[in-house]
Coordinates of C-alpha atoms and ligand atoms in Angstrom, one line a residue:
X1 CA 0.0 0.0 0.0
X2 CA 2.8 2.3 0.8
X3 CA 4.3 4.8 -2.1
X4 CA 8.2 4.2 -2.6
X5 CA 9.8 5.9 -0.4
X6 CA 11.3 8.3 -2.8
X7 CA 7.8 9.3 -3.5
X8 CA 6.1 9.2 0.3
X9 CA 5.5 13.2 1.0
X10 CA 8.2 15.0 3.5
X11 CA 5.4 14.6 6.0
X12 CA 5.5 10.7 6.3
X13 CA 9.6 11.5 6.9
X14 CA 9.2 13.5 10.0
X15 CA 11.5 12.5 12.8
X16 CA 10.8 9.8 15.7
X17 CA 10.1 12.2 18.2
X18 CA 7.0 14.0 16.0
X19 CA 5.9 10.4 15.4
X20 CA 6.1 10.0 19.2
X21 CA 4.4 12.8 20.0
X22 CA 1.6 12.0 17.4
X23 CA 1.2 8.4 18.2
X24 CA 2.4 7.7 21.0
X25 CA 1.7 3.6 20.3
X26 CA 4.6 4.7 17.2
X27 CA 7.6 3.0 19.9
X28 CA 6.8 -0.2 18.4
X29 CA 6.6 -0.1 14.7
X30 CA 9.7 -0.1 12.4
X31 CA 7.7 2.7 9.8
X32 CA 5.9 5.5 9.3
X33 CA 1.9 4.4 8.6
X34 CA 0.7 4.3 5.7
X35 CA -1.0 7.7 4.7
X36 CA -4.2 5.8 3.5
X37 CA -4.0 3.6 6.4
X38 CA -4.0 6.8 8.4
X39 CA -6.9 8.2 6.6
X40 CA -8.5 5.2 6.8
X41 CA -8.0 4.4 10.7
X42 CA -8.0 7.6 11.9
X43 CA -11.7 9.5 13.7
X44 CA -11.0 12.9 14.6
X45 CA -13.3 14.5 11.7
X46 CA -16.0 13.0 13.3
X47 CA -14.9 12.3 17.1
X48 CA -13.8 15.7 17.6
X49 CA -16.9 16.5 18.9
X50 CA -16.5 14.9 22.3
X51 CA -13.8 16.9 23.0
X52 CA -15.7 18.9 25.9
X53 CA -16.4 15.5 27.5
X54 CA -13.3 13.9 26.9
X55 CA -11.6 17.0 28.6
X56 CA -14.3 16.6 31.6
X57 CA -13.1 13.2 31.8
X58 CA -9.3 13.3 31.9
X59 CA -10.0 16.4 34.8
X60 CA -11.9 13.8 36.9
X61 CA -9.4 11.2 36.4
X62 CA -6.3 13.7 36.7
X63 CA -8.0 14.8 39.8
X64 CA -8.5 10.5 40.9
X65 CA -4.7 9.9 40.4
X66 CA -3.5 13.0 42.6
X67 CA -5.7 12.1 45.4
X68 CA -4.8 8.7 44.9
X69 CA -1.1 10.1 45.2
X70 CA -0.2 8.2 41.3
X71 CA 0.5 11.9 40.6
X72 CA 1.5 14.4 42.2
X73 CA 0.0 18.2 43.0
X74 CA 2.4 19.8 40.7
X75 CA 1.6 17.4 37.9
X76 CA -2.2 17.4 38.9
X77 CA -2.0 21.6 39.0
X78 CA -0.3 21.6 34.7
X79 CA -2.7 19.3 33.4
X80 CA -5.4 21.1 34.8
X81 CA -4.0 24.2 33.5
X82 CA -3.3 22.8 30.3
X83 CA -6.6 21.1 29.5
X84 CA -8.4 24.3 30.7
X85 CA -6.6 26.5 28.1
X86 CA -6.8 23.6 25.4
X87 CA -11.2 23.8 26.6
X88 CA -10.8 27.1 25.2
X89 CA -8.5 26.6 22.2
X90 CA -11.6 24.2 21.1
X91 CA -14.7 26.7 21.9
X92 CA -12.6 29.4 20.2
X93 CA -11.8 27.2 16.9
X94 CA -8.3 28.1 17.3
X95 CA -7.5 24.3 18.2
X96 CA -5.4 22.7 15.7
X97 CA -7.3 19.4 14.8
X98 CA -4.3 16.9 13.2
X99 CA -5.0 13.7 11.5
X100 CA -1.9 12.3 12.3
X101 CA -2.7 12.3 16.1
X102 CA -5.9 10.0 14.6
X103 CA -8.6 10.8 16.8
X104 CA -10.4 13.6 19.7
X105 CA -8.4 11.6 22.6
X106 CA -4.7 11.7 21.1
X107 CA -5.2 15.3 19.9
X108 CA -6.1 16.4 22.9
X109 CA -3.3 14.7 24.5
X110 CA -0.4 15.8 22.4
X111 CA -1.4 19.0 22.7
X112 CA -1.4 18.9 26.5
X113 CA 1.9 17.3 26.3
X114 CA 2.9 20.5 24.3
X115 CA 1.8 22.7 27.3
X116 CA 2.5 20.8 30.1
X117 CA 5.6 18.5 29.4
X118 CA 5.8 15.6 31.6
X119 CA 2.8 16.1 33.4
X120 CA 0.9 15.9 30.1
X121 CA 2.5 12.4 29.3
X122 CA 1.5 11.0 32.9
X123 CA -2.3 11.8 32.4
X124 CA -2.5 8.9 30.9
X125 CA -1.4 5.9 33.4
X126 CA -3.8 3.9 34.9
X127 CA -6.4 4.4 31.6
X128 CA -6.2 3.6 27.9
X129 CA -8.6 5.0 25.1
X130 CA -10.7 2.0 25.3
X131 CA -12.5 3.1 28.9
X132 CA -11.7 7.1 27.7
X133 CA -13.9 6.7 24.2
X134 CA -16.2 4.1 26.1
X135 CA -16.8 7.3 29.0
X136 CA -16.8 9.9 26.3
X137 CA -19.9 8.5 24.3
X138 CA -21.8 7.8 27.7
X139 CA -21.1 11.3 28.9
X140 CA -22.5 12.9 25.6
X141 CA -24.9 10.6 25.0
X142 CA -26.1 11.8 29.0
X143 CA -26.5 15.0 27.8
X144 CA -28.2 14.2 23.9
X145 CA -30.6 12.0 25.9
X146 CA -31.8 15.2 28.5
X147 CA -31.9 17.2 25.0
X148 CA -34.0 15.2 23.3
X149 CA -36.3 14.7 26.2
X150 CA -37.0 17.9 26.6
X151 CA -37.7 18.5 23.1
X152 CA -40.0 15.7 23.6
X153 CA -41.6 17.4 26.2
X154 CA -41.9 20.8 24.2
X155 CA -43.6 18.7 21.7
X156 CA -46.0 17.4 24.1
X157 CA -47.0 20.9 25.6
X158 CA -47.6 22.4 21.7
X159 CA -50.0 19.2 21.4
X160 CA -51.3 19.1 24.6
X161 CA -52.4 23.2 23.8
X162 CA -53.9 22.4 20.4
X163 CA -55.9 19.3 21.8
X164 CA -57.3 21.8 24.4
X165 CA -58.4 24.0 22.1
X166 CA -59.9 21.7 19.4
X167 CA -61.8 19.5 22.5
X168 CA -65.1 19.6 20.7
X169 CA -64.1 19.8 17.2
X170 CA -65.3 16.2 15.2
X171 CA -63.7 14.8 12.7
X172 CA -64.0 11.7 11.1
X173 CA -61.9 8.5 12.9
X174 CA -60.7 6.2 11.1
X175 CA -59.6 2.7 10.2
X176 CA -58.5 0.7 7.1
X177 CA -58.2 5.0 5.8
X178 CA -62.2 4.6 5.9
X179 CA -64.3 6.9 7.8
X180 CA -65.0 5.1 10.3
X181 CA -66.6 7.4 13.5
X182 CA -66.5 10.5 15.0
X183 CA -63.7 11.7 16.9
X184 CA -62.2 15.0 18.5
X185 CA -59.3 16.5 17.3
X186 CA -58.5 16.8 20.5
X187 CA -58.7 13.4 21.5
X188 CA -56.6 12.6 17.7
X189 CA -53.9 14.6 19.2
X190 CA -53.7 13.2 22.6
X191 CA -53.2 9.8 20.6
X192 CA -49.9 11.2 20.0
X193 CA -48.8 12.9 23.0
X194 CA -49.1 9.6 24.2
X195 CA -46.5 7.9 21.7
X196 CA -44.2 10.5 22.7
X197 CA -44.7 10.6 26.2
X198 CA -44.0 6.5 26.0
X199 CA -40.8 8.0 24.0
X200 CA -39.5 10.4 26.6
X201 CA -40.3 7.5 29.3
X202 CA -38.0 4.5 27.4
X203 CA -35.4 7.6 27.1
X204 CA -35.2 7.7 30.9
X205 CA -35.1 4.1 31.0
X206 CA -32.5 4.0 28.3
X207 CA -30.4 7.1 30.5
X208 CA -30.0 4.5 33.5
X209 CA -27.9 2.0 31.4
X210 CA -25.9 5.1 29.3
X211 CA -25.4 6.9 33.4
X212 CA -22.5 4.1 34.5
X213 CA -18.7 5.0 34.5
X214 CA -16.2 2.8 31.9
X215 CA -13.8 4.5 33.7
X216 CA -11.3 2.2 35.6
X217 CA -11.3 -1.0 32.8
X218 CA -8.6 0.7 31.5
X219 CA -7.8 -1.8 27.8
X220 CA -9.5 -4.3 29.5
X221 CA -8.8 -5.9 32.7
X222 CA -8.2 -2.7 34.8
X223 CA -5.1 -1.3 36.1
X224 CA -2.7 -2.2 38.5
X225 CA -2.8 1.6 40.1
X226 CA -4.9 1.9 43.3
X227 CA -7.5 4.1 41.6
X228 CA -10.7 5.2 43.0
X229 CA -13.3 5.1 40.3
X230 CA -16.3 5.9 42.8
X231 CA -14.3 9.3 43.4
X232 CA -14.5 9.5 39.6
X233 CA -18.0 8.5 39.0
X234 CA -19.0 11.5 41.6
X235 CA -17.1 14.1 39.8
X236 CA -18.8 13.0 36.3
X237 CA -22.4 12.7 37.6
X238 CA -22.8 8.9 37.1
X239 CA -24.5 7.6 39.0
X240 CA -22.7 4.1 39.5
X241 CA -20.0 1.9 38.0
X242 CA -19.8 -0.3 34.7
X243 CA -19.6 -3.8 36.9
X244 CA -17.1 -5.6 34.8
X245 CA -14.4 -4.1 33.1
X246 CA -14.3 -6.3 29.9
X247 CA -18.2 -5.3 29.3
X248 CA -17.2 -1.5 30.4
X249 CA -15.2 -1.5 27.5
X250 CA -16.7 -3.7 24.7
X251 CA -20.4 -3.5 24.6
X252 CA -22.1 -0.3 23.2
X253 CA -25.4 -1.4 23.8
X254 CA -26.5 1.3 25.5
X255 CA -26.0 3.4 22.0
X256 CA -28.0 0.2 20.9
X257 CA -30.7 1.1 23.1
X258 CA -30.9 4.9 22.6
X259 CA -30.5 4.1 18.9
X260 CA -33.9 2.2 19.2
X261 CA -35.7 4.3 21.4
X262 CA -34.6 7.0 18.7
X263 CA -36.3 4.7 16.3
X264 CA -39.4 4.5 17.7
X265 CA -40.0 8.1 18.0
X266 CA -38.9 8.9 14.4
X267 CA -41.7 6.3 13.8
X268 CA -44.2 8.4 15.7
X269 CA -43.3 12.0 14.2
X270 CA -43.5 9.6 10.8
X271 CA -47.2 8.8 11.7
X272 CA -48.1 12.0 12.1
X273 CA -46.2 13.9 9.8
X274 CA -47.6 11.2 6.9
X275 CA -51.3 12.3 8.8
X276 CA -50.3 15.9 8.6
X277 CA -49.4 15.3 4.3
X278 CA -53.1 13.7 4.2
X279 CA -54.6 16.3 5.8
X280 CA -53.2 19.1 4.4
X281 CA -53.9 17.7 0.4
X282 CA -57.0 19.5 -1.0
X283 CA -59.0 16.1 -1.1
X284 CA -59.0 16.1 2.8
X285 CA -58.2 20.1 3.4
X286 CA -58.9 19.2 7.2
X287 CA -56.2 21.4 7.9
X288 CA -53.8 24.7 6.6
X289 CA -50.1 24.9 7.9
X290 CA -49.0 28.1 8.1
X291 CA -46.4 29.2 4.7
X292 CA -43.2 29.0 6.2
X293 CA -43.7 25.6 7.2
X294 CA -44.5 25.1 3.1
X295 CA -42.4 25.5 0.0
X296 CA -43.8 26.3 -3.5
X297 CA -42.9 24.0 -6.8
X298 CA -40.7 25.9 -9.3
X299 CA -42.8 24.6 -12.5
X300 CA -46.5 24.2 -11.1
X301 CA -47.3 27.8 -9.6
X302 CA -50.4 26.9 -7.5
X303 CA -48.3 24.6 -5.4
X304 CA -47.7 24.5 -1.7
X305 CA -45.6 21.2 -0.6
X306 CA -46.0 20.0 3.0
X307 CA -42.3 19.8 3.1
X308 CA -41.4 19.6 6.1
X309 CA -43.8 16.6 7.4
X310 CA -42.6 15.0 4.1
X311 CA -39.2 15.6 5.6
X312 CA -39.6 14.1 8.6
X313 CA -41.0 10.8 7.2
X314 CA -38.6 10.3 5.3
X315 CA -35.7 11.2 8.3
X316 CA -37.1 8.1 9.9
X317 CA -35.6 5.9 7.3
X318 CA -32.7 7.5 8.0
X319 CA -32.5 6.8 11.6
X320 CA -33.5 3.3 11.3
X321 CA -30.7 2.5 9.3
X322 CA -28.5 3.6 11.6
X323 CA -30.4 1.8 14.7
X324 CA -29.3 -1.2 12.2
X325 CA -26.1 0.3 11.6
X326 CA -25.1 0.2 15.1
X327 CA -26.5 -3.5 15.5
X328 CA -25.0 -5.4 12.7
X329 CA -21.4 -3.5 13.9
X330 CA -21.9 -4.5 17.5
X331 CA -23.2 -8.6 16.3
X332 CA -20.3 -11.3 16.5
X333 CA -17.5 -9.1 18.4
X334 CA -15.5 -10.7 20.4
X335 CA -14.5 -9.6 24.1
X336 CA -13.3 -7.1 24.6
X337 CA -12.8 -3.9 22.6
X338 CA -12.5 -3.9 18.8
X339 CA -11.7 -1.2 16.2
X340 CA -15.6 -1.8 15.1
X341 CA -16.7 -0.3 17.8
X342 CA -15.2 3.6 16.3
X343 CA -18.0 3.1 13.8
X344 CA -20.4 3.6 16.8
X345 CA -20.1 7.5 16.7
X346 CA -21.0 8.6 12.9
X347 CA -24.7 6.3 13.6
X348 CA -24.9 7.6 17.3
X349 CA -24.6 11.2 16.4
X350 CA -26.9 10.9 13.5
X351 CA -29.2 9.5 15.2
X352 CA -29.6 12.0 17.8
X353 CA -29.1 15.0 15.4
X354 CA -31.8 13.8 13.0
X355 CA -34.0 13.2 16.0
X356 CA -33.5 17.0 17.8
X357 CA -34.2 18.7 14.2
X358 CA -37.4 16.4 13.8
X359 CA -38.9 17.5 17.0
X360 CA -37.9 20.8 17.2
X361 CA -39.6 22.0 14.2
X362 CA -42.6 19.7 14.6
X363 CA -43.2 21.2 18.2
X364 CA -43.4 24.1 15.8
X365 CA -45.7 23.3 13.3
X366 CA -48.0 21.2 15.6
X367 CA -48.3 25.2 17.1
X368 CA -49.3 26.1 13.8
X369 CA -51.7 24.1 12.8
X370 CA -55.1 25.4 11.6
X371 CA -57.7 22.8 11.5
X372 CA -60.8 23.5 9.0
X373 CA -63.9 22.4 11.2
X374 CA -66.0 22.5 8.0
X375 CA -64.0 19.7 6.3
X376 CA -63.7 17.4 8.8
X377 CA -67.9 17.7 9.2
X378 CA -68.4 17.1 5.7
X379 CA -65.9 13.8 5.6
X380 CA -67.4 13.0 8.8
X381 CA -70.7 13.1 7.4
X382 CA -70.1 11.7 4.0
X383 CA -69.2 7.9 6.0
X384 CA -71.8 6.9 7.7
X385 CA -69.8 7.1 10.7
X386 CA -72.7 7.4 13.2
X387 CA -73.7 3.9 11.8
X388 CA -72.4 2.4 15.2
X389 CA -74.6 4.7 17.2
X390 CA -77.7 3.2 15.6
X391 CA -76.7 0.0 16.0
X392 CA -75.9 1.0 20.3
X393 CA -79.0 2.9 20.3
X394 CA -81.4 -0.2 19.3
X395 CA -79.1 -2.1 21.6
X396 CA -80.2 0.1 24.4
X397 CA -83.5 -0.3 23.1
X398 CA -83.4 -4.1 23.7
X399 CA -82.4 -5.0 20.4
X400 CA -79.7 -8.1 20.4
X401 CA -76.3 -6.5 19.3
X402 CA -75.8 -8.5 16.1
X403 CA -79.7 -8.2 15.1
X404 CA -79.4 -4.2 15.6
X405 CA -76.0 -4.4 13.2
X406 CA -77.8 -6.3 10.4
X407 CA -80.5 -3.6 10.8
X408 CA -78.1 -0.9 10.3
X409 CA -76.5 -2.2 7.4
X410 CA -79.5 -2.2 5.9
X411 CA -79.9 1.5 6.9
X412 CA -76.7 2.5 5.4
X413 CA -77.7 0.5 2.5
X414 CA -80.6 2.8 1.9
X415 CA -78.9 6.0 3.1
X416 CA -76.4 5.0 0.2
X417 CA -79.0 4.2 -2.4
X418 CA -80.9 7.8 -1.6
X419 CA -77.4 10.0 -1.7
X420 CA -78.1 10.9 2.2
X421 CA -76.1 10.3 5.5
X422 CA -78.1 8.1 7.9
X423 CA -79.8 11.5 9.7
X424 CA -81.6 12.4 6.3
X425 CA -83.7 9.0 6.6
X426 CA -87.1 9.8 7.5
X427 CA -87.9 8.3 10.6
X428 CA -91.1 6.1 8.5
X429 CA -88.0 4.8 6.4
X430 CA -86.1 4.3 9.4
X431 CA -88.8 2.3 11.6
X432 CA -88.7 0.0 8.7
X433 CA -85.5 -1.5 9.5
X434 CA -86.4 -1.9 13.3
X435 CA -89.6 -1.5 15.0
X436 CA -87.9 -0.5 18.1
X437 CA -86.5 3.0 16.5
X438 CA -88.6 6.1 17.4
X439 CA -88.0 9.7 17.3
X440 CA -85.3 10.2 19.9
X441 CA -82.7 8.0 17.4
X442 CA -81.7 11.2 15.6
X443 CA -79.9 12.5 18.9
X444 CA -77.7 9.5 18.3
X445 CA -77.0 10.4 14.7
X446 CA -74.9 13.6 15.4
X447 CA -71.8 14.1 15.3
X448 CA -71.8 16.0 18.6
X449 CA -74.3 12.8 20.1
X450 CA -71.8 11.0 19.3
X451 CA -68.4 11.7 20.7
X452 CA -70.1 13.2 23.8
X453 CA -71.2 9.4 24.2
X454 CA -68.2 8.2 24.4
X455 CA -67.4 9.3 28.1
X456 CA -65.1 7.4 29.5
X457 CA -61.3 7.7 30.8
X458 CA -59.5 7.4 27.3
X459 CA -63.0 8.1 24.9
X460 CA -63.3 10.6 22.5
X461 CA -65.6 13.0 24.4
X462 CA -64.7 16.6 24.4
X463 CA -65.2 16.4 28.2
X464 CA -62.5 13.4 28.6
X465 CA -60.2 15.1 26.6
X466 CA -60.2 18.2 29.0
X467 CA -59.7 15.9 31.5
X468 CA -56.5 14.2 30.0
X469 CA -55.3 17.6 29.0
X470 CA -55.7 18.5 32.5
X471 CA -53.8 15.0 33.7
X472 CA -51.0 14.9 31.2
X473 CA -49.8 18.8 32.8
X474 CA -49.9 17.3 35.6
X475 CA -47.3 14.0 34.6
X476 CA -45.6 17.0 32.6
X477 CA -44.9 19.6 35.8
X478 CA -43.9 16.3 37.5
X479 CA -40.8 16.4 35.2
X480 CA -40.2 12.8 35.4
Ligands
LIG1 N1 -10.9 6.2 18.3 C1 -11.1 5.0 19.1 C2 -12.6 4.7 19.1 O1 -13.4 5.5 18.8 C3 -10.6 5.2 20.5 C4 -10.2 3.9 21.1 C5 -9.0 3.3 20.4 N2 -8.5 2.2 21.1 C6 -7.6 1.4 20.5 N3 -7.2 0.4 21.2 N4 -7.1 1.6 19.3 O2 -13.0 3.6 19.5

């Protein structure tokens, strides 16, 4: 693979001592690496973004060793220095990010060398990169998980408002896409703000697993230094240790687990946002989205594209794949670490990222959304969708419940035949399909008969969904 030497650019000929510095595994290899190797092996375009963590880490672990006495105060006092000033090298993008010193962890490193001599080189004893990187990814992870919680939440609150407001307002339910019966909007939305309130729950779940400190299994078996990991785990807010240090090292399925609980709530925003692209096409108009959540077409003038819902159905693809990603890398390792698991980061970021954008602007355009009562009357009336309310009405009239659904049929039947919804029968018409129906059954035609029916915790009346507004605050403000 490599160039003839004659040919290998002036950079692959620098002297021991840079390679050293760079690498400090260089000691026992007889050449320079390979440039594509390099390329190849090397992570710090992508890594580099743990750098605040993996500085929080080396502090808490600096900070272990001197009160441990592995190093001493002097020591303890330039690394501190050093990683604080590197901190703002980083924030200020005047850091010099090098591929040669291959990834976030050696960068960081060399450069502390650079500013604190020896004490920069002793940071390291008692840890390796496998426990750093393994620490690093739980410690951002932490934080992407209390992110995308409390997007989560933000998206519940927009919904939880909208469902208030639209309590009473019917539109047709459905199932198999067929109008089916009357609903709320407001009770539709809730439907949701219960997906993602499973969501933020499985995230807290998930956060116990990510919340444990790698710290400690140094490559793999631990150290031989009398180190105090608990002392460590305090500083860094976990909230216990990795138990083993072979699995502290190896296993990434807790990126496994966000990964998936990722998944299932791009799944969600993909249910609704596909709902939202339904309801926003002229054959349902059931609701307008305000233009800047729209773009126009650049051919067919009269356009405007639901967009962003669009968008976000087809992001969930996106973070599936790297759900899968992350599991097919992780499948048939062998204990302990492996170079695979580097390939954890590009998924694990993605995933998070694609998952903050998606419910960030929905939380948005859920806030925006205009319903149009008058279309989601007409599409509720067009279905026959109070058909079950006959049939529950001659029920309660002491009709058996499969005689008063054949009589129904029939109803719809004729309803059909005549170009009318089930109320425009005339009640003779009606009475022939069952004796037993007499004036009062046009109550329980309405739309408004109806839902207000259906009054029972988790029905569709506008009263209960006031009351699971009121509830779901509640579990909100509890901040759990
Ligand atoms: N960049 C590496 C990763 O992301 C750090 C750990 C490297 N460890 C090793 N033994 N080469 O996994």
């Amino acid at each position: 693979m490599a160039p003839p030497a004659s040919k290998r650019p002036s950079r692959a000929r620098r002297s021991r001592a840079d390679a050293a510095a760079a690498r400090p595994w260089s000691g026992r290899f007889g050449e320079p690496v390979d440039e594509l190797v390099k390329r190849f092996t090397a992570s710090v375009e992508f890594d580099r973004r743990l750098a605040p963590y993996d500085i929080a880490g080396s502090l808490a672990h600096a900070r272990m060793l001197a009160a441990c006495g592995i190093i001493g105060k002097a020591d303890l006092a330039a690394i501190e220095r050093g990683l604080e000033q590197i901190r703002g090298e980083i924030a200020a993008g005047r850091f010099a990010w090098s591929l040669d010193a291959e990834d976030v962890h050696l960068n960081i490193e060399r450069r502390l060398t650079e500013l604190a001599g020896e004490a920069g080189k002793r940071l390291h004893t008692a840890r390796s990169r496998n426990d750093q990187v393994a620490t690093d990814v739980r410690l951002w992870l932490r934080d992407a998980i209390d992110a995308i919680r409390a997007l989560l939440a933000k998206l519940g609150e927009r919904l939880l408002e909208q469902a208030e407001r639209h309590a009473a307002l019917v539109m047709p339910g459905f199932t198999h896409l067929q109008v089916a019966q009357p609903v709320t909007f407001g009770h539709h939305l809730l439907a949701y703000f219960e997906m993602f309130e499973r969501d933020r729950a499985r995230l807290a779940e998930c956060r116990k697993r990510v919340n444990l400190l790698p710290l400690g299994a140094a490559a793999l078996a631990g150290t031989t230094f009398p180190i105090d990991r608990e002392r460590v785990a305090r500083e860094l807010g976990f909230d216990g240790l990795c138990a083993n240090s072979l699995d502290a090292v190896s296993d990434r399925d807790f990126a496994i687990e966000f990964a998936s609980g990722a998944a299932l709530a791009m799944l969600h925003l993909s249910r609704f946002a596909e709902e939202v692209v339904l309801w926003m096409s002229p054959r349902f108009g059931f609701v307008r989205l305000p233009d800047r959540f729209c773009t126009g077409s650049s051919i067919m003038p009269q356009k405007k594209n639901p967009d962003v819902p669009e968008l976000v159905r087809g992001k969930a693809g996106r973070v599936f794949g790297d759900l899968v990603a992350l599991l097919t890398l992780m499948k048939a390792q062998p204990l302990a670490y492996n170079k695979d698991n580097q390939e954890d980061k590009e998924p694990l970021f993605d995933a998070a990222d694609t998952l903050k954008d998606a419910l960030a602007v929905f939380a948005e355009l859920v806030a925006g959304i205009e319903p149009v009562p008058q279309a989601m009357r007409a599409a509720a009336l067009e279905g026959f969708s109070t058909a079950t309310d006959l049939a529950d009405y001659l029920v309660r009239k002491g009709v058996p419940f499969r005689d008063a659904h054949e009589a129904v049929a029939r109803a719809v039947r004729e309803a059909e035949a005549s170009g009318c919804d089930l109320g425009g029968l005339p009640l003779a018409v009606l009475k022939g399909f069952s004796a037993a129906i007499g004036e009062d059954v046009y109550a329980s035609l309405t739309l408004e008969g109806s839902v207000a029916r259906r009054s029972h915790p988790g029905g569709t009346a506008p009263e209960q969904v006031k009351t699971a507004v009121a509830r779901a605050r509640k579990r909100l403000a509890a901040g759990d």
